[in-house]
Short mmCIF file of C-alpha atoms and ligand atoms in Angstrom, two decimals:
data_model
loop_
_atom_site.label_atom_id
_atom_site.label_comp_id
_atom_site.label_asym_id
_atom_site.label_seq_id
_atom_site.Cartn_x
_atom_site.Cartn_y
_atom_site.Cartn_z
CA MET N 838 8.23 10.95 -10.27
CA THR N 839 6.88 13.78 -8.17
CA THR N 840 3.70 14.93 -9.88
CA THR N 841 0.28 13.41 -9.45
CA THR N 842 -0.27 13.21 -13.21
CA GLU N 843 2.63 10.76 -13.60
CA CYS N 844 1.93 8.61 -10.56
CA ILE N 845 0.34 5.18 -11.20
CA PHE N 846 -1.17 5.03 -7.71
CA CYS N 847 -2.79 8.44 -8.17
CA THR N 848 -4.26 7.14 -11.43
CA MET N 849 -5.60 4.09 -9.59
CA ALA N 850 -7.02 6.29 -6.82
CA ARG N 851 -8.94 8.33 -9.40
CA ASP N 852 -10.20 5.27 -11.31
CA PRO N 853 -10.85 2.55 -8.69
CA MET N 854 -13.10 0.42 -10.86
CA HIS N 855 -10.35 0.05 -13.44
CA VAL N 856 -8.03 -1.56 -10.88
CA ALA N 857 -10.57 -3.68 -8.96
CA PRO N 858 -9.44 -2.74 -5.46
CA VAL N 859 -9.78 -5.42 -2.79
CA TYR N 860 -10.55 -2.65 -0.31
CA ARG N 861 -11.53 0.98 -0.58
CA ASP N 862 -12.68 3.79 1.68
CA ASP N 863 -12.43 7.57 1.64
CA ARG N 864 -8.76 7.55 2.69
CA VAL N 865 -7.07 4.45 1.29
CA PHE N 866 -7.48 1.63 -1.17
CA ALA N 867 -5.78 -1.74 -1.55
CA VAL N 868 -4.88 -3.87 -4.54
CA LYS N 869 -3.14 -7.18 -5.15
CA ASP N 870 0.52 -6.63 -5.98
CA ILE N 871 1.06 -7.28 -9.68
CA ASN N 872 4.29 -9.18 -8.89
CA PRO N 873 3.48 -11.04 -5.67
CA LYS N 874 6.30 -12.11 -3.37
CA ALA N 875 4.03 -14.28 -1.19
CA PRO N 876 0.66 -16.08 -1.52
CA VAL N 877 -0.91 -12.95 -0.04
CA HIS N 878 0.70 -9.72 -1.24
CA MET N 879 -1.46 -6.63 -1.05
CA LEU N 880 -0.61 -2.97 -1.34
CA ILE N 881 -2.38 -0.51 0.96
CA ILE N 882 -2.26 2.88 -0.68
CA PRO N 883 -3.43 6.29 0.52
CA ASN N 884 -5.69 8.05 -1.97
CA MET N 885 -3.64 11.18 -1.39
CA HIS N 886 -0.28 11.53 -3.09
CA ILE N 887 2.52 12.16 -0.61
CA ALA N 888 5.82 12.47 -2.43
CA SER N 889 7.89 11.18 0.49
CA LEU N 890 7.58 10.24 4.13
CA ALA N 891 9.62 13.41 4.64
CA TYR N 892 6.36 15.24 3.93
CA VAL N 893 4.31 13.32 6.49
CA GLY N 894 3.29 15.78 9.17
CA PRO N 895 0.49 15.98 11.71
CA GLY N 896 -2.08 16.32 8.90
CA GLN N 897 -1.10 12.95 7.41
CA VAL N 898 -0.73 11.01 10.67
CA PRO N 899 -4.40 9.88 10.75
CA ILE N 900 -4.07 8.42 7.25
CA MET N 901 -0.82 6.65 8.08
CA GLY N 902 -2.37 5.17 11.21
CA HIS N 903 -5.48 4.16 9.28
CA MET N 904 -3.28 2.13 6.92
CA PHE N 905 -2.43 -0.20 9.82
CA VAL N 906 -6.09 -0.66 10.71
CA VAL N 907 -6.90 -1.48 7.08
CA ALA N 908 -3.93 -3.86 6.89
CA GLU N 909 -5.30 -5.90 9.79
CA GLU N 910 -8.77 -5.88 8.20
CA ILE N 911 -7.37 -7.17 4.90
CA ALA N 912 -5.27 -9.76 6.75
CA ARG N 913 -8.45 -11.04 8.39
CA ARG N 914 -10.26 -11.19 5.04
CA GLU N 915 -7.34 -13.02 3.45
CA GLY N 916 -7.11 -15.51 6.31
CA VAL N 917 -3.62 -14.58 7.49
CA ALA N 918 -4.41 -12.49 10.57
CA LEU N 919 -3.86 -15.43 12.89
CA SER N 920 -1.01 -17.12 11.02
CA GLY N 921 0.86 -13.82 10.79
CA TYR N 922 1.95 -11.36 8.17
CA ARG N 923 4.56 -8.72 7.46
CA LEU N 924 4.03 -5.05 6.71
CA VAL N 925 6.70 -3.25 4.70
CA LEU N 926 6.88 0.38 3.69
CA ASN N 927 9.81 1.23 1.46
CA GLN N 928 11.18 4.75 1.59
CA GLY N 929 13.95 6.02 -0.63
CA GLU N 930 16.60 4.65 -2.91
CA ASP N 931 18.30 2.14 -0.61
CA SER N 932 14.95 0.49 0.18
CA GLY N 933 14.36 -0.22 -3.51
CA GLN N 934 11.21 1.93 -3.55
CA GLU N 935 9.85 1.94 -7.10
CA ILE N 936 6.68 4.00 -6.78
CA LEU N 937 7.07 7.36 -5.08
CA HIS N 938 3.65 7.38 -3.45
CA PRO N 939 3.91 5.84 0.01
CA HIS N 940 2.26 2.44 0.22
CA MET N 941 2.32 -0.46 2.62
CA HIS N 942 3.02 -4.03 1.47
CA LEU N 943 1.12 -6.77 3.31
CA LEU N 944 2.80 -10.15 2.86
CA GLY N 945 1.60 -13.44 4.24
CA GLY N 946 0.41 -16.96 3.58
CA LYS N 947 3.79 -18.63 4.03
CA GLN N 948 6.79 -18.62 6.36
CA LEU N 949 8.35 -15.30 5.38
CA GLY N 950 11.72 -15.95 6.99
CA ALA N 951 14.01 -13.41 8.53
CA MET N 952 14.32 -9.89 7.24
CA GLY N 953 17.49 -9.49 5.28
P1 AMP Q 914 7.86 -0.41 -3.94
O1 AMP Q 914 9.14 -1.04 -4.42
O2 AMP Q 914 7.73 -0.43 -2.45
O3 AMP Q 914 7.69 0.98 -4.54
O4 AMP Q 914 6.70 -1.33 -4.44
C1 AMP Q 914 6.04 -1.15 -5.64
C2 AMP Q 914 5.18 -2.37 -5.85
O5 AMP Q 914 4.14 -2.05 -6.74
C3 AMP Q 914 5.93 -3.56 -6.44
O6 AMP Q 914 5.82 -4.68 -5.55
C4 AMP Q 914 5.22 -3.82 -7.76
O7 AMP Q 914 5.10 -5.19 -8.05
C5 AMP Q 914 3.86 -3.17 -7.52
N1 AMP Q 914 3.14 -2.70 -8.70
C6 AMP Q 914 3.64 -1.95 -9.71
N2 AMP Q 914 2.66 -1.68 -10.61
C7 AMP Q 914 1.53 -2.26 -10.15
C8 AMP Q 914 0.19 -2.36 -10.61
N3 AMP Q 914 -0.19 -1.78 -11.76
N4 AMP Q 914 -0.70 -3.04 -9.87
C9 AMP Q 914 -0.33 -3.64 -8.71
N5 AMP Q 914 0.91 -3.58 -8.21
C10 AMP Q 914 1.84 -2.92 -8.92
ZN1 ZN Q 915 0.57 9.45 -6.39
#
């Protein structure tokens, strides 16, 4: 999936009311993961389609950094900022990435255990 017309996150970015984002600004939006792996499982998604992290250059660095700021803001809103949370960004086949539009998972609300 490499074109914006086929990308579900691009569709969501264009039609934010349809997906009820938990957060939105001019650069990113966030939604609840449809298949949550933890009591809190949000996706922080840039409005802009970037086909791969291989295409992240200086022009995209501010957006990527902004995703971390938004993650902490959402963690505060969801009440997990103090208890702790995990941020995951899958890239490529071995990571199990399903949607080829970079996005950050925010997981929290329980003991997440070791990475593995
Ligand atoms: P990844 O494997 O990193 O590409 O993660 C894709 C994530 O998107 C998975 O955790 C899915 O559960 C989630 N997902 C897929 N479709 C939707 C949707 N329509 N709304 C919210 N989350 C979704
Ligand atoms: Zn996209």
